CSV table of C-alpha atoms in Angstrom, one decimal:
chain,number,residue,atom,x,y,z
O,79,MET,CA,99.5,135.2,104.1
O,80,ALA,CA,98.5,134.1,107.6
O,81,GLU,CA,95.1,135.9,107.4
O,82,VAL,CA,94.3,134.8,103.8
O,83,GLU,CA,91.3,132.5,103.7
O,84,LEU,CA,90.7,129.7,101.2
O,85,ARG,CA,87.6,131.4,100.0
O,86,HIS,CA,89.6,134.5,99.1
O,87,LEU,CA,91.8,132.4,96.9
O,88,ARG,CA,88.8,130.7,95.3
O,89,TYR,CA,87.3,134.1,94.6
O,90,PHE,CA,90.5,135.4,93.1
O,91,VAL,CA,91.0,132.3,90.9
O,92,THR,CA,87.4,132.7,89.6
O,93,ILE,CA,88.0,136.4,88.8
O,94,ALA,CA,91.2,135.6,87.0
O,95,GLU,CA,89.5,132.9,84.9
O,96,GLU,CA,86.5,135.0,84.0
O,97,GLN,CA,88.5,138.2,83.6
O,98,SER,CA,85.5,140.0,84.8
O,99,LEU,CA,84.1,140.7,88.3
O,100,THR,CA,80.6,140.7,86.9
O,101,ARG,CA,80.9,137.2,85.4
O,102,ALA,CA,82.9,136.0,88.4
O,103,ALA,CA,80.2,137.1,90.7
O,104,ALA,CA,77.5,135.4,88.6
O,105,ARG,CA,79.6,132.1,88.6
O,106,LEU,CA,80.0,132.3,92.4
O,107,HIS,CA,76.4,133.1,92.9
O,108,ILE,CA,77.1,136.3,94.9
O,109,ALA,CA,76.6,140.0,94.2
O,110,GLN,CA,79.4,141.9,92.6
O,111,PRO,CA,80.0,144.5,95.5
O,112,PRO,CA,80.8,141.9,98.1
O,113,LEU,CA,83.1,140.1,95.6
O,114,SER,CA,84.9,143.4,95.0
O,115,ALA,CA,85.2,144.0,98.7
O,116,GLN,CA,86.7,140.5,99.2
O,117,LEU,CA,89.2,141.2,96.4
O,118,ARG,CA,90.3,144.5,98.0
O,119,LYS,CA,90.6,142.7,101.4
O,120,LEU,CA,92.9,140.1,99.7
O,121,GLU,CA,95.0,142.9,98.1
O,122,THR,CA,95.3,144.7,101.4
O,123,GLU,CA,96.4,141.6,103.2
O,124,LEU,CA,99.1,140.9,100.6
O,125,GLY,CA,100.1,144.5,100.3
O,126,THR,CA,99.9,144.6,96.5
O,127,THR,CA,97.5,145.1,93.6
O,128,LEU,CA,96.4,141.9,92.0
O,129,VAL,CA,93.9,143.0,89.5
O,130,HIS,CA,93.6,146.1,87.2
O,131,ARG,CA,90.0,147.1,86.6
O,132,THR,CA,89.7,148.3,83.1
O,133,ALA,CA,86.9,148.9,80.6
O,134,ARG,CA,87.8,145.6,79.1
O,135,GLY,CA,87.4,143.7,82.4
O,136,ALA,CA,89.7,142.5,85.1
O,137,GLN,CA,93.4,142.1,84.1
O,138,LEU,CA,96.0,140.4,86.3
O,139,THR,CA,99.0,142.4,87.4
O,140,GLU,CA,102.4,140.6,87.5
O,141,ALA,CA,101.8,139.9,91.2
O,142,GLY,CA,98.4,138.6,90.3
O,143,LYS,CA,99.8,136.2,87.8
O,144,VAL,CA,102.2,134.8,90.4
O,145,LEU,CA,99.4,134.4,92.9
O,146,LEU,CA,97.1,132.7,90.4
O,147,GLU,CA,99.6,129.9,89.9
O,148,GLU,CA,100.2,129.5,93.6
O,149,ALA,CA,96.5,129.7,94.5
O,150,ARG,CA,95.6,127.0,92.0
O,151,ARG,CA,98.3,124.7,93.5
O,152,ILE,CA,97.1,125.4,97.1
O,153,LEU,CA,93.4,124.8,96.3
O,154,HIS,CA,94.3,121.6,94.4
O,155,GLU,CA,96.4,120.3,97.4
O,156,VAL,CA,93.6,121.2,99.8
O,157,GLU,CA,91.1,119.3,97.7
O,158,GLN,CA,93.4,116.3,97.4
O,159,ALA,CA,94.0,116.3,101.2
O,160,GLY,CA,90.3,116.4,101.8
O,161,ARG,CA,89.7,113.5,99.4
O,162,MET,CA,92.5,111.4,100.9
O,163,THR,CA,91.2,112.1,104.4
O,164,ARG,CA,87.7,111.0,103.4
O,165,GLU,CA,89.0,107.9,101.7
O,166,VAL,CA,91.1,106.9,104.8
O,167,GLY,CA,88.1,107.5,107.0
O,168,SER,CA,86.0,105.3,104.9
O,169,GLY,CA,88.6,102.5,104.6
O,170,LEU,CA,89.2,103.1,100.9
O,171,VAL,CA,93.0,103.7,101.4
O,172,GLY,CA,95.5,102.9,104.0
O,173,ARG,CA,97.7,100.0,105.1
O,174,LEU,CA,96.6,96.6,106.6
O,175,ALA,CA,99.0,94.1,108.2
O,176,LEU,CA,97.7,90.6,108.3
O,177,GLY,CA,99.2,87.5,109.9
O,178,PHE,CA,98.1,84.1,108.7
O,179,ILE,CA,99.0,80.4,109.2
O,180,PRO,CA,100.5,78.8,106.1
O,181,SER,CA,97.6,76.5,105.4
O,182,ALA,CA,95.2,79.5,105.2
O,183,SER,CA,96.9,80.2,101.8
O,184,ASN,CA,95.6,77.0,100.3
O,185,ALA,CA,91.9,77.8,100.1
O,186,VAL,CA,90.7,80.4,102.7
O,187,LEU,CA,92.9,83.4,102.1
O,188,PRO,CA,93.2,83.7,98.2
O,189,PRO,CA,89.5,84.5,97.6
O,190,MET,CA,89.5,87.0,100.4
O,191,LEU,CA,92.5,88.8,98.9
O,192,ARG,CA,91.1,88.8,95.4
O,193,ARG,CA,87.8,90.4,96.5
O,194,PHE,CA,89.5,92.9,98.8
O,195,LYS,CA,92.0,94.1,96.2
O,196,ALA,CA,89.2,94.4,93.7
O,197,GLU,CA,87.1,96.6,96.0
O,198,TYR,CA,89.9,98.4,97.7
O,199,PRO,CA,92.8,98.7,95.2
O,200,ASP,CA,94.4,101.6,97.0
O,201,VAL,CA,94.9,99.7,100.3
O,202,THR,CA,98.4,98.4,100.9
O,203,LEU,CA,98.4,94.8,102.2
O,204,HIS,CA,101.3,93.6,104.3
O,205,LEU,CA,101.0,89.8,104.6
O,206,GLN,CA,103.0,87.8,107.1
O,207,GLU,CA,103.1,84.0,107.3
O,208,MET,CA,103.6,82.9,110.9
O,209,ARG,CA,102.7,80.4,113.7
O,210,PRO,CA,99.4,81.0,115.4
O,211,ASP,CA,101.0,81.9,118.7
O,212,GLU,CA,103.1,84.5,116.9
O,213,ILE,CA,99.9,85.9,115.4
O,214,VAL,CA,98.4,86.4,118.8
O,215,ASP,CA,101.6,87.9,120.2
O,216,ARG,CA,101.8,90.4,117.4
O,217,LEU,CA,98.1,91.3,117.8
O,218,HIS,CA,98.8,92.1,121.4
O,219,ASP,CA,101.9,94.1,120.5
O,220,ARG,CA,100.0,96.0,117.7
O,221,ARG,CA,102.4,94.8,115.1
O,222,ILE,CA,99.6,93.4,112.9
O,223,ASP,CA,96.0,94.4,112.5
O,224,ALA,CA,94.4,90.9,112.2
O,225,GLY,CA,95.3,87.3,112.0
O,226,LEU,CA,93.9,84.0,110.6
O,227,PHE,CA,94.3,80.7,112.4
O,228,TYR,CA,92.5,77.5,113.4
O,229,LEU,CA,90.0,77.3,116.2
O,230,PRO,CA,89.5,76.6,119.1
O,231,PHE,CA,90.9,79.7,120.7
O,232,GLU,CA,89.8,82.3,123.2
O,233,ASP,CA,91.3,85.5,124.4
O,234,PRO,CA,89.4,88.2,126.3
O,235,ALA,CA,91.5,91.0,124.7
O,236,LEU,CA,90.7,89.8,121.1
O,237,HIS,CA,87.7,89.4,118.9
O,238,VAL,CA,87.6,85.9,117.3
O,239,ARG,CA,85.2,85.2,114.5
O,240,PRO,CA,85.0,82.0,112.4
O,241,VAL,CA,85.2,82.8,108.7
O,242,ALA,CA,85.6,79.4,107.0
O,243,GLU,CA,85.3,75.7,107.7
O,244,GLU,CA,86.2,72.6,105.9
O,245,SER,CA,85.9,68.8,106.3
O,246,LEU,CA,88.7,66.6,107.4
O,247,LEU,CA,90.4,64.0,105.2
O,248,LEU,CA,92.6,61.0,105.9
O,249,ALA,CA,96.1,61.3,104.3
O,250,LEU,CA,97.7,58.0,103.5
O,251,PRO,CA,100.9,56.9,101.9
O,252,ALA,CA,100.2,55.9,98.3
O,253,THR,CA,101.3,52.3,99.1
O,254,HIS,CA,98.8,51.9,102.0
O,255,ARG,CA,96.4,49.0,101.9
O,256,LEU,CA,93.3,51.3,102.0
O,257,THR,CA,94.2,53.5,99.0
O,258,ASP,CA,91.8,51.6,96.7
O,259,ARG,CA,88.9,53.0,98.7
O,260,GLU,CA,87.2,56.4,98.4
O,261,ARG,CA,85.8,56.5,101.9
O,262,VAL,CA,87.0,55.0,105.1
O,263,ARG,CA,86.2,55.1,108.8
O,264,LEU,CA,88.8,56.7,111.1
O,265,ASP,CA,88.9,53.6,113.4
O,266,GLU,CA,90.2,51.6,110.4
O,267,VAL,CA,93.6,53.2,111.0
O,268,SER,CA,93.5,53.1,114.8
O,269,ASP,CA,96.6,50.9,114.9
O,270,GLU,CA,98.5,53.1,112.4
O,271,PRO,CA,101.3,55.5,113.4
O,272,PHE,CA,99.9,59.1,113.3
O,273,ILE,CA,101.6,62.4,112.4
O,274,LEU,CA,100.0,65.2,114.5
O,275,PRO,CA,100.0,68.9,114.0
O,276,ALA,CA,101.7,71.1,116.6
O,277,ARG,CA,99.9,72.5,119.6
O,278,HIS,CA,101.2,76.1,120.2
O,279,GLY,CA,100.9,76.9,123.9
O,280,SER,CA,97.3,77.9,124.7
O,281,MET,CA,96.3,77.4,121.1
O,282,PRO,CA,95.3,73.8,120.6
O,283,GLY,CA,94.0,74.5,117.1
O,284,LEU,CA,94.0,71.6,114.6
O,285,TYR,CA,95.8,69.4,117.1
O,286,ALA,CA,92.7,69.4,119.4
O,287,ILE,CA,90.3,68.7,116.5
O,288,VAL,CA,92.3,65.7,115.3
O,289,VAL,CA,92.7,64.2,118.8
O,290,GLU,CA,89.0,64.7,119.5
O,291,ALA,CA,88.1,63.0,116.2
O,292,CYS,CA,90.2,60.0,117.1
O,293,GLU,CA,88.8,59.8,120.6
O,294,ARG,CA,85.3,59.9,119.2
O,295,ALA,CA,86.3,57.0,116.9
O,296,GLY,CA,87.3,55.0,120.0
O,297,PHE,CA,91.0,55.3,120.1
O,298,THR,CA,94.0,57.4,121.1
O,299,PRO,CA,96.3,58.0,118.2
O,300,ARG,CA,99.7,56.3,118.3
O,301,VAL,CA,101.9,59.3,117.6
O,302,VAL,CA,105.1,58.7,115.6
O,303,GLN,CA,105.7,62.4,114.8
O,304,ARG,CA,104.2,65.3,116.7
O,305,ASP,CA,104.6,69.1,116.7
O,306,VAL,CA,104.7,69.4,113.0
O,307,TRP,CA,103.2,72.9,112.4
O,308,LEU,CA,103.2,73.1,108.6
O,309,MET,CA,100.4,71.1,106.9
O,310,GLN,CA,102.6,70.8,103.8
O,311,THR,CA,105.3,69.1,105.9
O,312,ILE,CA,102.7,66.7,107.4
O,313,VAL,CA,101.6,65.7,104.0
O,314,GLY,CA,105.2,65.3,102.9
O,315,LEU,CA,105.9,63.0,105.9
O,316,VAL,CA,102.8,60.9,104.9
O,317,ALA,CA,104.1,60.7,101.4
O,318,GLY,CA,107.4,59.4,102.8
O,319,GLY,CA,105.7,56.6,104.6
O,320,MET,CA,106.1,57.9,108.1
O,321,GLY,CA,102.5,57.4,109.0
O,322,VAL,CA,98.9,58.7,108.4
O,323,ALA,CA,97.4,62.0,109.2
O,324,VAL,CA,94.0,63.8,109.5
O,325,VAL,CA,94.2,67.0,107.5
O,326,PRO,CA,91.8,69.7,106.3
O,327,ALA,CA,90.2,69.1,102.9
O,328,SER,CA,92.1,71.9,101.3
O,329,MET,CA,95.3,69.9,101.6
O,330,ARG,CA,94.1,67.8,98.6
O,331,SER,CA,95.0,70.7,96.4
O,332,LEU,CA,98.7,70.1,97.1
O,333,GLN,CA,98.6,67.0,94.9
O,334,ARG,CA,101.7,65.7,96.6
O,335,ALA,CA,103.2,62.6,94.9
O,336,GLY,CA,103.1,59.6,97.2
O,337,ALA,CA,100.1,60.8,99.3
O,338,VAL,CA,96.5,59.8,98.9
O,339,PHE,CA,93.5,61.6,100.5
O,340,LEU,CA,90.4,59.7,101.4
O,341,THR,CA,87.0,60.9,102.7
O,342,LEU,CA,86.3,60.1,106.4
O,343,SER,CA,82.8,58.7,106.6
O,344,ASP,CA,82.5,58.8,110.4
O,345,VAL,CA,84.1,62.2,111.3
O,346,GLY,CA,81.8,65.1,111.9
O,347,GLU,CA,84.5,67.5,113.2
O,348,ARG,CA,85.5,70.3,110.9
O,349,ALA,CA,88.6,72.5,110.7
O,350,GLN,CA,87.4,76.1,111.4
O,351,THR,CA,89.5,79.1,110.4
O,352,ALA,CA,88.9,82.3,112.3
O,353,ILE,CA,90.0,85.9,112.0
O,354,SER,CA,91.1,87.7,115.1
O,355,TRP,CA,91.6,91.4,115.9
O,356,ARG,CA,92.1,93.6,118.9
O,357,ARG,CA,89.2,94.8,121.0
O,358,GLY,CA,88.8,98.6,121.1
O,359,SER,CA,89.0,101.0,118.3
O,360,THR,CA,88.8,99.3,114.8
O,361,PRO,CA,90.5,101.3,112.0
O,362,PRO,CA,88.4,101.9,108.9
O,363,VAL,CA,90.6,99.8,106.7
O,364,LEU,CA,90.3,96.8,109.0
O,365,ARG,CA,86.5,97.3,109.1
O,366,SER,CA,86.5,97.1,105.3
O,367,PHE,CA,88.6,93.9,105.3
O,368,LEU,CA,86.3,92.4,107.9
O,369,ASP,CA,83.3,93.1,105.7
O,370,ILE,CA,85.0,91.1,102.9
O,371,VAL,CA,86.2,88.3,105.1
O,372,THR,CA,82.7,87.7,106.7
O,373,GLY,CA,81.0,87.9,103.3
O,374,SER,CA,78.8,90.9,104.2
O,375,SER,CA,78.7,93.8,106.5
O,376,SER,CA,80.8,92.8,109.5
O,377,GLY,CA,78.7,94.8,111.9
O,378,VAL,CA,81.9,96.0,113.6
O,379,GLY,CA,81.7,99.5,114.8
O,380,PRO,CA,84.7,101.9,115.1
O,381,ASP,CA,85.0,101.2,118.8
O,382,GLU,CA,84.8,97.4,118.7
């Protein structure tokens, strides 16, 4: 069947369904003589008679009945392949690997995932929780498609785009002297022991934001525990009375017993979460996700 064309199969299926070359030609919007010629060409190619022309119309031979079943299957598979190809090309189906820092799952990530799954239910999401430096390494190694982490960060090989920001709160042990207040200044705890988030190599992230806020308030934090990379762990250490911490506002949702969160009246710094992906060709599925993450059309072309 090397020389059999798809249009020959479509013509044949139509003839079989109509049981008449005249009706089949009308349905296909072609004249009957060319249709008859195409049928004869198909029969010659296959080396057998497919249709008996009788006074009652076109009747399939036994060979024709076999071909009808196979032709319908082939045409269905071709149609399905075309549809799947179009859907992949438009970002409607596929696979997306996303790395994210654990704290992104508190407030930033869930609404993104809900909206993306609602609009692209046939995309398979592979989510991986990891440190920010691991996210960057896996982006470079092409093991993930995109990653979420705290700014600041720069890398000439990667796109970096802010997608969310939140204010900073002061986390205190429940027994602290300031817990009867709703708002405090950061310099009111300048003498307290601080628990600082980790700095991962070239990614200062939240560590830099907290240190900058303290310096703007006129002091250098007295660190009792550093390099804690999980925000949940930081809040747990605060609840255990180890010290105080400056954390993103989404940490309040943890409702950790023994920890109290107060508004900082003198801190303008905000924790910014960014999405990062490789420069160069951007797969359609990733473009679809970026549209969701940025809240509108991402403006990312296929070669960005």
